XYZ file of N, CA and C in Angstrom:
828
model
N -6.181 25.569 -10.061
C -6.861 24.628 -10.966
C -5.807 24.535 -12.168
N -5.286 23.298 -12.172
C -4.526 22.650 -12.918
C -5.259 22.316 -14.434
N -5.154 22.348 -15.717
C -5.928 21.708 -16.504
C -4.929 20.901 -17.441
N -5.465 19.439 -17.723
C -4.411 18.833 -18.380
C -5.443 18.085 -19.626
N -4.938 18.170 -20.961
C -5.657 17.433 -22.256
C -5.400 16.293 -22.349
N -6.358 15.037 -21.887
C -6.248 13.892 -22.110
C -6.506 13.148 -23.533
N -6.170 12.531 -23.682
C -6.786 10.925 -24.813
C -7.094 10.053 -24.243
N -7.688 9.137 -24.818
C -7.787 7.504 -24.260
C -7.474 7.187 -22.918
N -8.467 8.199 -22.405
C -8.492 8.123 -21.009
C -9.406 8.455 -20.153
N -10.262 7.132 -18.896
C -11.889 7.879 -18.526
C -11.093 7.414 -16.903
N -11.259 8.761 -16.389
C -10.861 8.893 -14.974
C -11.821 7.879 -13.767
N -13.369 7.628 -14.530
C -13.761 6.837 -13.630
C -13.753 5.764 -13.676
N -13.987 5.064 -15.224
C -13.218 3.908 -14.831
C -11.523 3.178 -14.155
N -10.921 4.691 -14.411
C -9.228 3.712 -14.200
C -9.878 4.019 -12.488
N -10.426 4.667 -11.601
C -10.233 4.969 -10.268
C -11.463 3.777 -9.761
N -12.341 3.573 -10.169
C -13.442 2.582 -9.713
C -12.991 1.344 -9.960
N -11.806 0.835 -10.840
C -12.052 -0.521 -11.449
C -11.568 -1.469 -10.334
N -11.420 -1.400 -9.233
C -10.588 -2.346 -8.179
C -9.328 -2.380 -7.923
N -8.501 -1.560 -8.730
C -6.985 -1.806 -8.715
C -6.069 -0.849 -7.596
N -6.715 0.250 -7.323
C -6.463 1.005 -5.957
C -7.436 1.451 -5.048
N -7.404 1.923 -4.035
C -8.248 1.557 -2.472
C -8.575 2.879 -1.925
N -7.321 3.942 -2.157
C -8.126 5.280 -1.392
C -8.616 6.160 -2.024
N -8.971 6.021 -3.247
C -9.545 7.039 -4.057
C -11.324 7.366 -3.320
N -11.342 8.582 -3.371
C -13.270 8.531 -3.428
C -13.710 9.715 -3.928
N -14.994 9.387 -4.872
C -15.381 10.753 -5.254
C -16.362 11.316 -4.818
N -16.526 12.674 -4.832
C -17.335 13.326 -3.419
C -18.465 14.143 -4.329
N -18.764 14.858 -4.049
C -19.883 15.699 -4.097
C -18.544 17.094 -5.448
N -19.434 17.190 -6.340
C -19.243 17.511 -7.506
C -18.324 17.040 -8.840
N -18.033 15.634 -8.220
C -17.921 14.675 -9.193
C -16.663 14.827 -9.188
N -15.647 15.634 -8.211
C -14.321 15.307 -7.959
C -13.943 13.725 -7.140
N -12.917 13.458 -7.924
C -12.155 12.151 -6.823
C -10.733 13.048 -5.970
N -11.441 12.307 -4.811
C -9.925 12.538 -3.748
C -9.213 11.616 -3.474
N -7.553 11.382 -3.210
C -7.334 10.383 -3.082
C -5.703 11.112 -2.794
N -4.534 10.518 -2.332
C -3.258 10.946 -2.271
C -2.170 10.207 -3.201
N -1.252 11.140 -3.545
C -0.365 10.563 -4.392
C 0.796 11.060 -3.818
N 1.555 9.296 -3.119
C 2.787 9.875 -2.344
C 2.487 10.863 -1.120
N 3.141 11.824 -0.880
C 2.542 12.280 0.572
C 1.711 13.521 -0.070
N 0.823 13.923 -1.546
C 0.078 14.460 -1.402
C -1.479 14.104 -1.672
N -2.433 15.047 -1.428
C -3.522 14.632 -1.314
C -3.783 15.742 -2.670
N -4.549 14.597 -3.928
C -4.864 15.319 -4.841
C -6.457 14.940 -5.262
N -7.017 16.065 -6.145
C -8.141 16.279 -6.375
C -8.150 16.566 -7.930
N -9.337 15.754 -8.602
C -9.100 15.914 -10.017
C -10.564 15.268 -10.559
N -10.368 15.651 -11.474
C -12.044 15.339 -12.340
C -11.728 15.712 -13.617
N -12.629 14.835 -14.287
C -12.657 14.906 -16.092
C -14.078 15.475 -16.355
N -13.693 16.027 -17.220
C -14.655 16.107 -18.346
C -14.716 16.581 -19.623
N -14.965 15.624 -20.299
C -14.149 15.326 -21.829
C -13.215 15.039 -21.694
N -12.254 15.889 -22.590
C -10.765 15.134 -22.538
C -9.686 16.315 -21.915
N -10.738 16.827 -20.645
C -9.628 17.795 -19.580
C -9.708 17.033 -18.609
N -8.647 17.298 -17.826
C -8.464 16.965 -16.400
C -8.086 18.650 -15.932
N -9.226 18.388 -14.891
C -8.550 19.715 -13.707
C -8.454 18.785 -12.692
N -7.180 19.500 -12.546
C -6.775 19.233 -10.720
C -5.856 19.938 -9.809
N -5.856 19.745 -8.645
C -5.386 20.509 -7.324
C -4.992 19.690 -6.708
N -3.621 19.848 -5.722
C -3.348 19.126 -4.214
C -2.785 20.193 -3.514
N -2.760 19.292 -2.495
C -1.623 20.251 -1.214
C -0.700 20.615 -1.729
N 0.502 20.117 -2.568
C 1.791 20.337 -3.124
C 1.495 20.520 -4.421
N 1.641 22.134 -4.908
C 1.507 22.255 -6.518
C 2.538 21.633 -6.987
N 4.101 21.677 -6.582
C 5.044 21.765 -7.666
C 5.002 20.100 -8.147
N 5.230 20.163 -8.856
C 5.731 19.070 -10.363
C 4.238 18.179 -10.418
N 2.707 19.155 -10.365
C 1.981 18.212 -10.357
C 1.648 17.410 -11.584
N 1.415 18.271 -12.910
C 1.324 17.737 -14.113
C 2.492 16.157 -14.405
N 3.577 16.407 -14.029
C 4.544 15.155 -14.636
C 3.695 14.085 -13.670
N 3.510 14.677 -12.139
C 3.335 13.756 -11.011
C 1.958 12.746 -11.909
N 0.653 13.804 -12.120
C -0.462 13.420 -12.786
C -0.446 12.541 -14.005
N 0.848 12.586 -15.001
C 0.708 11.654 -15.630
C 1.261 10.663 -15.544
N 2.421 10.555 -14.857
C 3.089 9.112 -14.399
C 1.952 8.368 -13.650
N 1.213 9.031 -12.772
C 0.584 8.292 -11.971
C -0.699 7.662 -12.901
N -0.787 8.265 -13.548
C -2.238 8.033 -14.731
C -1.822 7.095 -15.693
N -0.199 6.899 -15.838
C 0.120 6.263 -17.020
C -0.455 7.095 -18.144
N -0.257 8.170 -18.145
C -1.202 9.205 -19.550
C 0.119 9.088 -21.020
N 1.182 8.864 -20.660
C 2.074 8.505 -21.649
C 2.195 7.204 -22.629
N 1.417 6.417 -21.940
C 1.314 4.664 -22.336
C 0.383 4.734 -23.709
N 1.238 4.031 -24.876
C 0.332 3.927 -26.240
C -0.885 3.101 -26.621
N -1.650 3.622 -25.756
C -3.120 2.975 -25.366
C -3.706 2.441 -26.074
N -3.666 3.121 -27.323
C -4.432 2.477 -28.737
C -3.970 1.041 -29.539
N -2.364 1.201 -28.882
C -1.720 -0.215 -29.067
C -2.405 -1.026 -28.916
N -2.143 -1.130 -27.095
C -2.240 -1.961 -26.464
C -3.853 -2.336 -26.589
N -4.716 -1.671 -26.565
C -6.181 -2.465 -26.816
C -6.636 -2.916 -28.193
N -5.333 -2.505 -29.562
C -6.387 -2.849 -30.781
C -4.894 -4.422 -30.050
N -4.065 -4.770 -29.444
C -3.226 -6.114 -29.404
C -4.049 -6.917 -28.539
N -4.762 -6.767 -27.588
C -5.805 -7.517 -26.801
C -6.666 -8.005 -27.457
N -7.391 -6.888 -28.585
C -9.152 -7.337 -29.080
C -9.194 -8.823 -30.386
N -8.942 -9.738 -29.626
C -8.945 -10.594 -30.797
C -9.945 -11.555 -30.793
N -10.722 -11.502 -30.373
C -11.784 -11.646 -30.051
C -12.514 -11.270 -29.297
N -13.979 -11.603 -29.694
C -15.675 -10.608 -29.697
C -15.498 -10.412 -28.213
N -15.465 -11.568 -27.103
C -15.909 -11.273 -25.762
C -14.567 -9.932 -25.339
N -13.612 -10.092 -25.750
C -12.722 -9.288 -25.117
C -12.783 -7.423 -26.171
N -12.877 -8.127 -27.057
C -13.549 -6.530 -27.804
C -15.084 -6.020 -27.471
N -15.613 -6.509 -26.728
C -17.104 -6.040 -26.241
C -16.320 -5.564 -24.770
N -15.531 -5.269 -23.983
C -15.183 -5.453 -22.879
C -14.432 -3.788 -23.122
N -13.871 -3.827 -23.977
C -12.723 -2.935 -24.121
C -13.386 -1.679 -25.099
N -14.955 -1.882 -25.340
C -15.269 -1.044 -25.998
C -15.969 -0.272 -25.168
N -16.267 -1.005 -24.126
C -17.397 -1.091 -22.674
C -16.946 -0.401 -21.727
N -15.699 -0.220 -21.952
C -14.745 1.036 -20.317
C -13.664 1.140 -20.970
N -13.645 1.409 -22.667
C -12.168 2.302 -23.180
C -12.112 3.443 -22.098
N -10.571 3.291 -21.959
C -10.411 4.449 -20.935
C -9.884 4.247 -19.839
N -10.407 2.897 -19.596
C -9.627 2.541 -18.119
C -7.753 2.207 -18.560
N -7.048 2.822 -17.625
C -6.138 2.662 -17.861
C -5.400 1.934 -16.246
N -4.201 1.032 -16.612
C -3.843 0.526 -15.388
C -2.555 1.655 -14.781
N -2.587 2.160 -13.593
C -2.114 3.078 -12.914
C -0.220 2.732 -12.686
N -0.176 3.501 -12.254
C 1.601 3.092 -11.560
C 1.663 3.626 -9.965
N 0.942 2.522 -9.225
C 1.293 2.971 -8.097
C 2.309 3.214 -7.026
N 2.592 3.528 -6.142
C 3.627 3.672 -5.314
C 4.110 1.639 -4.823
N 5.292 1.110 -5.090
C 5.128 -0.500 -4.851
C 5.015 -0.626 -3.468
N 5.587 -0.139 -2.353
C 5.571 -0.198 -1.196
C 3.776 -0.070 -1.164
N 3.249 1.092 -0.570
C 1.510 0.929 -0.785
C 1.371 -0.127 -1.504
N 1.431 -0.088 -2.685
C 1.085 -1.247 -3.360
C 0.587 -2.800 -3.184
N 2.256 -2.947 -2.157
C 2.421 -4.244 -1.632
C 1.711 -4.147 -0.250
N 1.061 -3.529 0.411
C 1.007 -3.618 1.793
C -0.412 -4.031 1.875
N -1.010 -3.174 0.644
C -2.398 -3.178 -0.080
C -3.038 -4.399 0.057
N -2.371 -4.884 -1.793
C -2.704 -5.760 -1.273
C -2.405 -7.547 -0.941
N -1.415 -6.860 0.503
C -1.470 -8.094 1.294
C -2.883 -8.468 1.957
N -3.099 -6.864 2.419
C -4.072 -6.463 3.465
C -5.376 -7.467 2.528
N -5.871 -7.435 0.935
C -6.862 -7.152 0.198
C -7.284 -9.177 0.131
N -6.140 -9.935 0.819
C -6.452 -11.336 0.978
C -7.205 -11.261 1.851
N -8.800 -12.075 1.347
C -9.829 -12.813 1.493
C -10.608 -11.435 2.218
N -10.576 -10.583 1.772
C -11.364 -8.972 1.935
C -11.886 -8.546 0.966
N -12.996 -7.891 0.949
C -13.654 -6.695 -0.028
C -13.473 -5.942 -0.391
N -13.592 -4.878 -1.274
C -12.905 -3.662 -1.149
C -13.495 -2.730 0.271
N -14.453 -2.461 0.336
C -14.990 -1.717 1.757
C -14.160 -2.061 3.072
N -13.798 -3.280 3.085
C -12.936 -4.137 4.699
C -11.600 -3.545 4.158
N -11.263 -4.135 2.470
C -9.879 -3.578 2.522
C -9.187 -1.351 2.912
N -10.465 -0.926 2.084
C -10.301 0.808 2.326
C -10.109 0.896 4.020
N -11.211 0.027 4.527
C -11.068 0.471 6.266
C -9.809 0.140 7.003
N -8.992 -1.229 6.681
C -7.502 -1.800 7.073
C -7.130 -0.772 6.839
N -6.342 -0.164 5.528
C -5.484 0.340 4.888
C -5.418 1.787 5.901
N -6.792 2.659 5.877
C -6.784 3.711 6.643
C -6.593 3.827 7.808
N -6.664 2.380 8.990
C -6.490 2.109 10.171
C -4.880 2.251 10.242
N -4.604 1.880 8.947
C -2.321 1.817 9.403
C -1.963 3.374 9.204
N -2.861 4.021 8.381
C -2.684 5.292 7.544
C -2.928 6.122 8.805
N -3.935 6.334 9.696
C -4.204 7.231 10.711
C -3.212 7.130 11.893
N -2.844 5.602 12.126
C -2.210 5.179 13.371
C -0.490 5.534 12.792
N -0.412 5.326 11.804
C 1.517 5.709 11.705
C 1.278 6.393 10.262
N 0.319 6.996 9.911
C 1.315 8.108 8.521
C 0.905 9.485 8.856
N 1.304 10.475 8.297
C 1.861 12.078 8.617
C 0.220 12.475 7.917
N 0.184 13.631 8.781
C -1.607 13.970 8.659
C -1.208 14.962 8.129
N -2.403 15.174 7.061
C -2.662 16.610 6.195
C -3.633 16.875 5.802
N -3.786 18.430 5.594
C -5.059 19.416 5.710
C -5.382 19.454 4.747
N -6.042 19.298 3.929
C -6.970 20.158 2.547
C -8.383 19.847 2.557
N -8.648 21.767 1.920
C -9.759 21.432 2.003
C -10.692 21.522 3.528
N -10.086 21.801 4.698
C -11.129 21.482 5.367
C -11.134 20.030 5.835
N -10.511 19.206 5.332
C -10.483 17.625 5.915
C -9.294 17.179 5.528
N -9.145 16.258 6.944
C -7.547 15.646 7.200
C -7.398 14.040 6.578
N -6.099 14.056 5.692
C -5.639 12.805 5.080
C -4.386 12.740 5.650
N -4.606 11.143 5.597
C -3.157 10.201 6.125
C -2.529 10.034 4.900
N -1.058 10.047 5.019
C -0.327 9.600 4.307
C 0.096 7.980 4.202
N 0.513 7.147 3.199
C 0.735 5.365 3.541
C 2.250 5.622 4.379
N 2.332 5.060 5.311
C 3.687 5.004 5.459
C 4.523 4.489 5.201
N 5.579 4.954 5.608
C 6.854 4.088 4.382
C 7.820 3.164 5.772
N 8.399 2.072 4.809
C 8.609 1.148 5.888
C 10.055 1.213 6.805
N 10.397 2.541 6.645
C 11.157 3.625 8.243
C 10.342 3.861 8.727
N 8.968 4.479 8.665
C 8.276 4.789 9.798
C 7.620 3.706 10.705
N 7.976 2.210 9.794
C 6.877 0.891 10.414
C 7.834 0.204 11.539
N 9.680 0.234 10.905
C 10.239 -0.405 11.349
C 10.550 -1.046 12.251
N 9.820 -0.248 13.402
C 10.006 -0.149 15.417
C 8.680 -1.187 15.353
N 8.041 -1.526 14.745
C 6.720 -2.007 15.072
C 7.132 -3.690 14.879
N 6.195 -4.486 16.316
C 6.272 -5.616 16.666
C 4.867 -5.846 16.081
N 4.099 -7.337 15.687
C 3.432 -7.830 15.420
C 1.903 -7.346 15.747
N 1.945 -7.588 17.672
C 0.671 -7.040 17.989
C 0.369 -5.818 17.782
N 1.660 -4.694 17.258
C 1.189 -3.650 16.835
C 0.531 -3.549 15.645
N 0.882 -4.375 14.449
C 0.000 -4.297 13.629
C -1.586 -5.393 13.737
N -1.503 -5.951 14.629
C -2.722 -6.525 15.139
C -3.748 -5.468 15.361
N -2.933 -4.233 15.954
C -4.206 -3.551 16.436
C -5.228 -2.751 15.155
N -4.341 -2.349 14.531
C -4.932 -2.047 12.858
C -5.941 -2.853 12.728
N -6.868 -3.929 13.394
C -7.882 -4.811 12.719
C -7.239 -5.655 11.644
N -6.087 -5.838 11.321
C -5.702 -6.856 10.152
C -5.734 -7.753 10.225
N -6.003 -8.696 11.735
C -6.034 -10.150 11.446
C -4.958 -11.182 11.243
N -5.298 -12.414 10.339
C -4.207 -13.120 10.631
C -2.789 -12.435 9.431
N -3.188 -11.179 8.451
C -2.418 -10.638 7.853
C -0.947 -9.867 8.427
N -1.529 -9.648 10.193
C -0.498 -9.152 10.585
C 1.350 -9.046 10.822
N 1.355 -10.846 10.323
C 2.466 -11.042 10.571
C 3.302 -10.885 9.012
N 2.026 -11.344 7.984
C 2.391 -11.431 6.337
C 2.926 -9.546 6.568
N 2.166 -8.680 7.133
C 3.021 -6.858 6.602
C 4.209 -6.947 7.772
N 4.170 -7.068 8.826
C 5.489 -7.777 9.729
C 6.961 -7.807 8.866
N 6.569 -9.149 7.903
C 7.480 -9.703 7.357
C 8.072 -8.865 6.156
N 6.674 -8.438 5.495
C 6.760 -7.479 4.231
C 7.565 -5.863 4.984
N 7.569 -5.687 6.179
C 8.377 -4.417 6.733
C 9.830 -4.549 6.669
N 10.391 -5.891 7.616
C 11.545 -6.040 8.163
C 12.165 -6.272 6.700
N 11.635 -7.186 5.711
C 12.211 -7.687 4.582
C 12.824 -6.517 3.264
N 11.750 -5.586 3.481
C 11.983 -4.270 2.720
C 12.544 -3.336 3.295
N 12.322 -3.172 4.405
C 13.377 -2.414 5.017
C 15.071 -2.248 5.069
N 15.257 -3.594 5.430
C 16.524 -4.464 5.169
C 16.981 -4.408 3.876
N 16.012 -4.109 2.837
C 16.937 -4.333 1.288
C 16.526 -5.647 1.197
N 16.103 -6.471 1.825
C 16.686 -8.280 1.309
C 15.410 -8.475 0.156
N 14.136 -7.540 0.234
C 13.342 -7.428 -1.065
C 14.080 -6.112 -1.204
N 14.492 -5.470 -2.571
C 14.718 -4.067 -2.789
C 13.786 -3.830 -4.139
N 12.613 -2.804 -3.285
C 11.322 -2.773 -4.529
C 11.962 -1.617 -5.714
N 13.021 -1.001 -5.395
C 13.783 -0.070 -6.890
C 13.803 -1.003 -7.448
N 14.592 -2.313 -7.154
C 15.733 -3.238 -8.290
C 14.417 -4.242 -8.541
N 13.316 -4.604 -8.396
C 12.432 -5.541 -8.895
C 11.837 -4.286 -10.422
N 11.959 -3.098 -10.465
C 11.438 -2.984 -11.240
C 12.476 -3.305 -12.614
N 13.480 -3.320 -12.582
C 14.817 -3.765 -13.608
C 14.617 -5.362 -13.915
N 13.915 -6.136 -12.973
C 14.056 -7.337 -13.284
C 12.870 -7.939 -14.328
N 13.169 -8.945 -14.743
C 11.971 -9.910 -15.791
C 10.945 -9.930 -15.121
N 9.478 -9.821 -15.338
C 8.635 -10.427 -14.565
C 8.816 -11.558 -14.017
N 9.227 -12.712 -14.856
C 9.224 -14.291 -13.839
C 10.102 -13.715 -12.688
N 11.441 -13.203 -12.728
C 12.606 -13.063 -11.362
C 11.889 -12.075 -10.559
N 11.277 -10.864 -10.934
C 10.436 -9.948 -10.064
C 9.167 -10.325 -9.163
N 8.726 -11.436 -9.535
C 7.719 -12.578 -8.871
C 7.787 -13.773 -8.064
N 9.091 -14.299 -8.475
C 10.079 -15.075 -7.371
C 10.226 -13.642 -6.397
N 11.201 -13.100 -6.669
C 11.426 -11.658 -5.144
C 9.807 -12.076 -3.992
N 9.649 -11.928 -4.915
C 8.004 -10.935 -4.008
C 7.095 -12.265 -3.377
N 7.382 -13.112 -3.896
C 6.978 -14.482 -3.404
C 7.587 -15.184 -2.208
N 8.709 -14.438 -2.065
C 9.943 -14.407 -0.649
C 9.414 -14.015 0.309
N 7.758 -12.993 -0.071
C 7.235 -12.181 1.515
C 6.708 -13.675 1.826
N 6.264 -13.554 3.343
C 5.470 -14.450 3.852
C 3.902 -14.156 3.260
N 3.015 -15.017 2.752
C 1.744 -14.530 2.822
C 1.159 -14.582 1.210
N 2.218 -13.809 0.650
C 2.538 -13.496 -0.879
C 2.595 -14.529 -1.858
N 1.427 -14.467 -2.488
C 1.296 -15.748 -3.347
C 0.885 -15.262 -4.937
N 0.748 -15.967 -5.662
C 0.532 -15.556 -7.037
C -0.207 -14.531 -7.385
N -0.804 -14.558 -7.235
C -2.140 -13.868 -7.284
C -1.898 -12.217 -6.956
N -1.459 -12.281 -5.388
C -0.741 -10.862 -4.897
C 0.145 -10.450 -5.216
N 0.958 -11.304 -5.871
C 2.477 -10.944 -6.282
C 1.780 -10.386 -8.138
N 1.151 -11.147 -8.233
C 0.527 -10.624 -10.119
C 0.002 -9.018 -9.730
N -0.990 -9.013 -9.009
C -1.445 -7.558 -8.940
C -0.160 -6.571 -8.503
N 0.554 -6.833 -7.843
C 1.982 -5.795 -7.043
C 2.842 -5.807 -8.354
N 2.588 -6.832 -9.420
C 3.304 -6.317 -10.247
C 2.828 -5.381 -11.822
N 1.749 -5.713 -11.618
C 0.960 -5.052 -12.615
C 0.212 -3.869 -12.410
N 0.013 -3.517 -11.059
C -0.379 -2.388 -10.827
C 0.485 -0.930 -10.072
N 1.890 -1.901 -9.429
C 3.101 -0.742 -9.339
C 3.717 -0.777 -10.514
N 4.181 -1.644 -11.276
C 5.493 -1.882 -11.451
C 4.846 -1.694 -13.299
N 3.729 -2.634 -13.632
C 3.383 -1.948 -14.958
C 4.093 -3.148 -15.864
N 4.272 -4.608 -15.225
C 4.839 -5.393 -16.072
C 3.043 -5.877 -16.235
N 2.901 -5.738 -17.938
C 1.671 -6.472 -18.556
C 1.822 -7.532 -18.307
N 2.282 -8.446 -18.664
C 2.050 -9.625 -18.186
C 1.460 -11.023 -17.294
N 1.914 -9.616 -16.202
C 1.046 -10.170 -15.121
C -0.546 -10.114 -15.667
N -0.878 -11.432 -14.438
C -2.443 -11.936 -14.856
C -3.032 -12.823 -13.814
N -3.590 -11.633 -12.670
C -3.900 -11.887 -11.302
C -4.877 -12.875 -11.487
N -4.908 -13.510 -10.644
C -6.132 -14.575 -11.093
C -7.153 -14.792 -9.659
N -8.127 -14.069 -8.694
C -8.778 -14.416 -8.391
C -10.325 -15.390 -8.438
N -10.908 -15.563 -7.459
C -12.175 -16.150 -7.591
C -13.063 -15.833 -8.726
N -13.247 -14.323 -8.682
C -13.570 -13.895 -9.885
C -13.240 -14.301 -11.079
N -12.267 -14.251 -11.616
C -11.419 -13.917 -12.926
C -11.574 -15.573 -12.783
N -11.531 -16.483 -12.118
C -11.597 -17.837 -12.623
C -12.975 -17.922 -12.822
N -13.584 -17.393 -12.385
C -15.496 -18.312 -13.122
C -15.281 -17.368 -14.020
N -14.580 -16.195 -14.154
C -15.104 -15.180 -16.167
C -14.608 -16.034 -17.246
N -13.112 -16.823 -16.490
C -12.598 -17.511 -17.745
C -13.088 -18.923 -18.325
N -13.532 -19.516 -17.401
C -14.241 -20.648 -17.365
C -16.062 -20.318 -17.892
N -16.473 -19.505 -17.230
C -17.392 -18.940 -18.538
C -17.890 -18.568 -19.396
N -16.687 -17.772 -19.928
C -16.123 -16.822 -21.534
C -15.341 -17.393 -22.220
N -14.314 -18.678 -21.880
C -13.486 -18.891 -22.467
C -13.455 -20.367 -22.204
N -14.049 -20.705 -21.390
C -14.558 -21.962 -21.854
C -13.508 -23.272 -20.648
N -12.823 -22.778 -20.144
C -11.309 -23.313 -19.445
C -12.186 -23.846 -18.135
N -11.275 -25.482 -18.571
C -11.868 -26.112 -17.427
C -11.447 -26.084 -16.067
N -12.213 -26.490 -14.875
C -12.116 -26.690 -13.498
C -10.953 -26.740 -13.601
N -9.715 -26.586 -12.626
C -8.575 -27.437 -12.234
C -7.676 -26.857 -13.390
N -7.803 -26.432 -14.352
C -6.520 -26.294 -15.574
C -6.047 -24.629 -15.145
N -5.072 -24.341 -15.346
C -4.394 -23.530 -15.147
C -4.494 -22.177 -16.058
N -4.999 -20.892 -15.204
C -5.457 -20.315 -16.526
C -4.614 -19.620 -17.092
N -3.251 -18.959 -16.696
C -2.331 -18.089 -16.773
C -1.689 -18.601 -18.053
N -1.292 -19.905 -18.470
C -0.491 -20.466 -19.926
C -2.043 -19.840 -21.240
N -3.276 -19.851 -21.256
C -3.851 -19.802 -22.384
C -4.211 -17.883 -22.053
N -4.078 -17.100 -20.632
C -4.078 -16.076 -20.999
C -2.438 -15.078 -21.667
N -1.587 -15.933 -21.265
C -0.311 -15.372 -21.688
C -0.388 -15.448 -23.018
N -0.784 -16.728 -24.011
C -0.990 -16.986 -25.481
C -1.753 -16.028 -25.996
N -2.731 -16.175 -25.369
C -4.284 -15.436 -25.815
C -4.258 -14.118 -26.050
N -3.982 -13.476 -25.247
C -3.676 -12.106 -25.218
C -2.003 -11.464 -25.318
N -1.205 -12.673 -24.866
C 0.142 -11.819 -25.034
C 0.547 -10.646 -24.083
N 1.363 -9.836 -24.586
C 2.137 -9.029 -23.579
C 1.338 -8.391 -23.161
N 0.195 -7.929 -23.017
C -0.486 -6.671 -22.845
C -1.878 -7.958 -22.019
N -1.710 -8.911 -21.263
C -2.483 -9.930 -20.574
C -3.144 -9.759 -19.195
N -2.386 -8.682 -18.749
C -3.111 -7.881 -17.819
C -3.995 -6.598 -17.559
N -4.150 -6.150 -19.376
C -5.281 -5.496 -19.168
C -6.278 -5.961 -19.462
N -6.124 -6.677 -20.169
C -7.395 -7.956 -20.656
C -7.777 -8.391 -19.021
N -6.923 -8.659 -18.498
C -7.722 -9.338 -17.122
C -8.320 -7.980 -16.254
N -7.885 -6.500 -16.719
C -8.841 -5.341 -15.544
C -9.790 -5.349 -16.655
N -10.116 -5.530 -17.911
C -11.224 -5.541 -18.382
C -12.543 -6.268 -18.353
N -11.665 -7.859 -18.138
C -12.560 -8.637 -17.599
C -13.171 -9.011 -16.252
N -11.927 -8.065 -15.262
C -12.174 -8.030 -13.747
C -13.799 -6.954 -13.711
N -14.025 -5.870 -14.534
C -14.185 -4.984 -14.570
C -15.578 -5.324 -14.874
N -15.830 -6.016 -15.965
C -16.977 -6.162 -17.059
C -17.874 -6.962 -15.890
N -19.363 -6.105 -16.241
C -20.678 -6.613 -15.455
C -20.948 -7.890 -15.921
N -20.215 -8.631 -17.359
C -20.810 -9.404 -17.206
C -20.130 -10.531 -16.700
N -18.690 -10.137 -16.575
C -17.692 -11.336 -16.142
C -18.461 -11.730 -14.792
N -18.974 -10.669 -13.937
C -19.063 -10.973 -12.101
C -20.235 -10.856 -12.184
N -21.390 -11.112 -13.267
C -22.709 -11.638 -13.525
C -23.425 -10.877 -12.842
N -23.097 -9.892 -12.902
C -24.178 -8.678 -12.314
C -24.918 -8.396 -13.318
């Protein structure tokens, strides 16, 4: 079991805030999930992370990169905390970090997320992984990797539909085709500005502003991205008085600055914003 000391980090907030879909907290307080082609088991106690994996090589650097542990968190928290509303939310969920997810898995996951709740999203992603991913055994359980574009390039729309994804089948098919052919180069998106990267993603059928912003925020860490869904619309109207029909993005960009995406995640995760 590898031990890693952390600061300004909360594992439970980070993995339960809705930004990622394939992690589960099981008995003993350990989270289990996949990062690339390996299963990872991880738990936090105070400022220590305990983790093990189906592949041990490079585990410390993998954990550090995936959980963004080198990100200057205090600077971000100070930068966005410019009113009492967001300050309270940052304080109540301090340590929540935006992950650096695999761009391809994140892209397809957020296409699947369209008009679906989190349990349904989890189920549909698992359907695809079980059918087309690689099988991994870890601690007596079976896991499946998220299939790469090259592993899916032969699929027709009806094959994807068989995974119960509904109308999203043609969106996923278009994503496979464009990414495999490099019409959309996921590696190059990282080097583009936020507006240019967003314009590229929207070329994929079915990807609109919200889904593109989720991908750019959670896979590429373009923190200017501020995904707006029904929860965020309601919260921003209630918390900041933005009138119905008004575009939220200009306000968010001006009010929260270059880390607006972090503000979005604190708002999204807030029980107050969700009315719970």
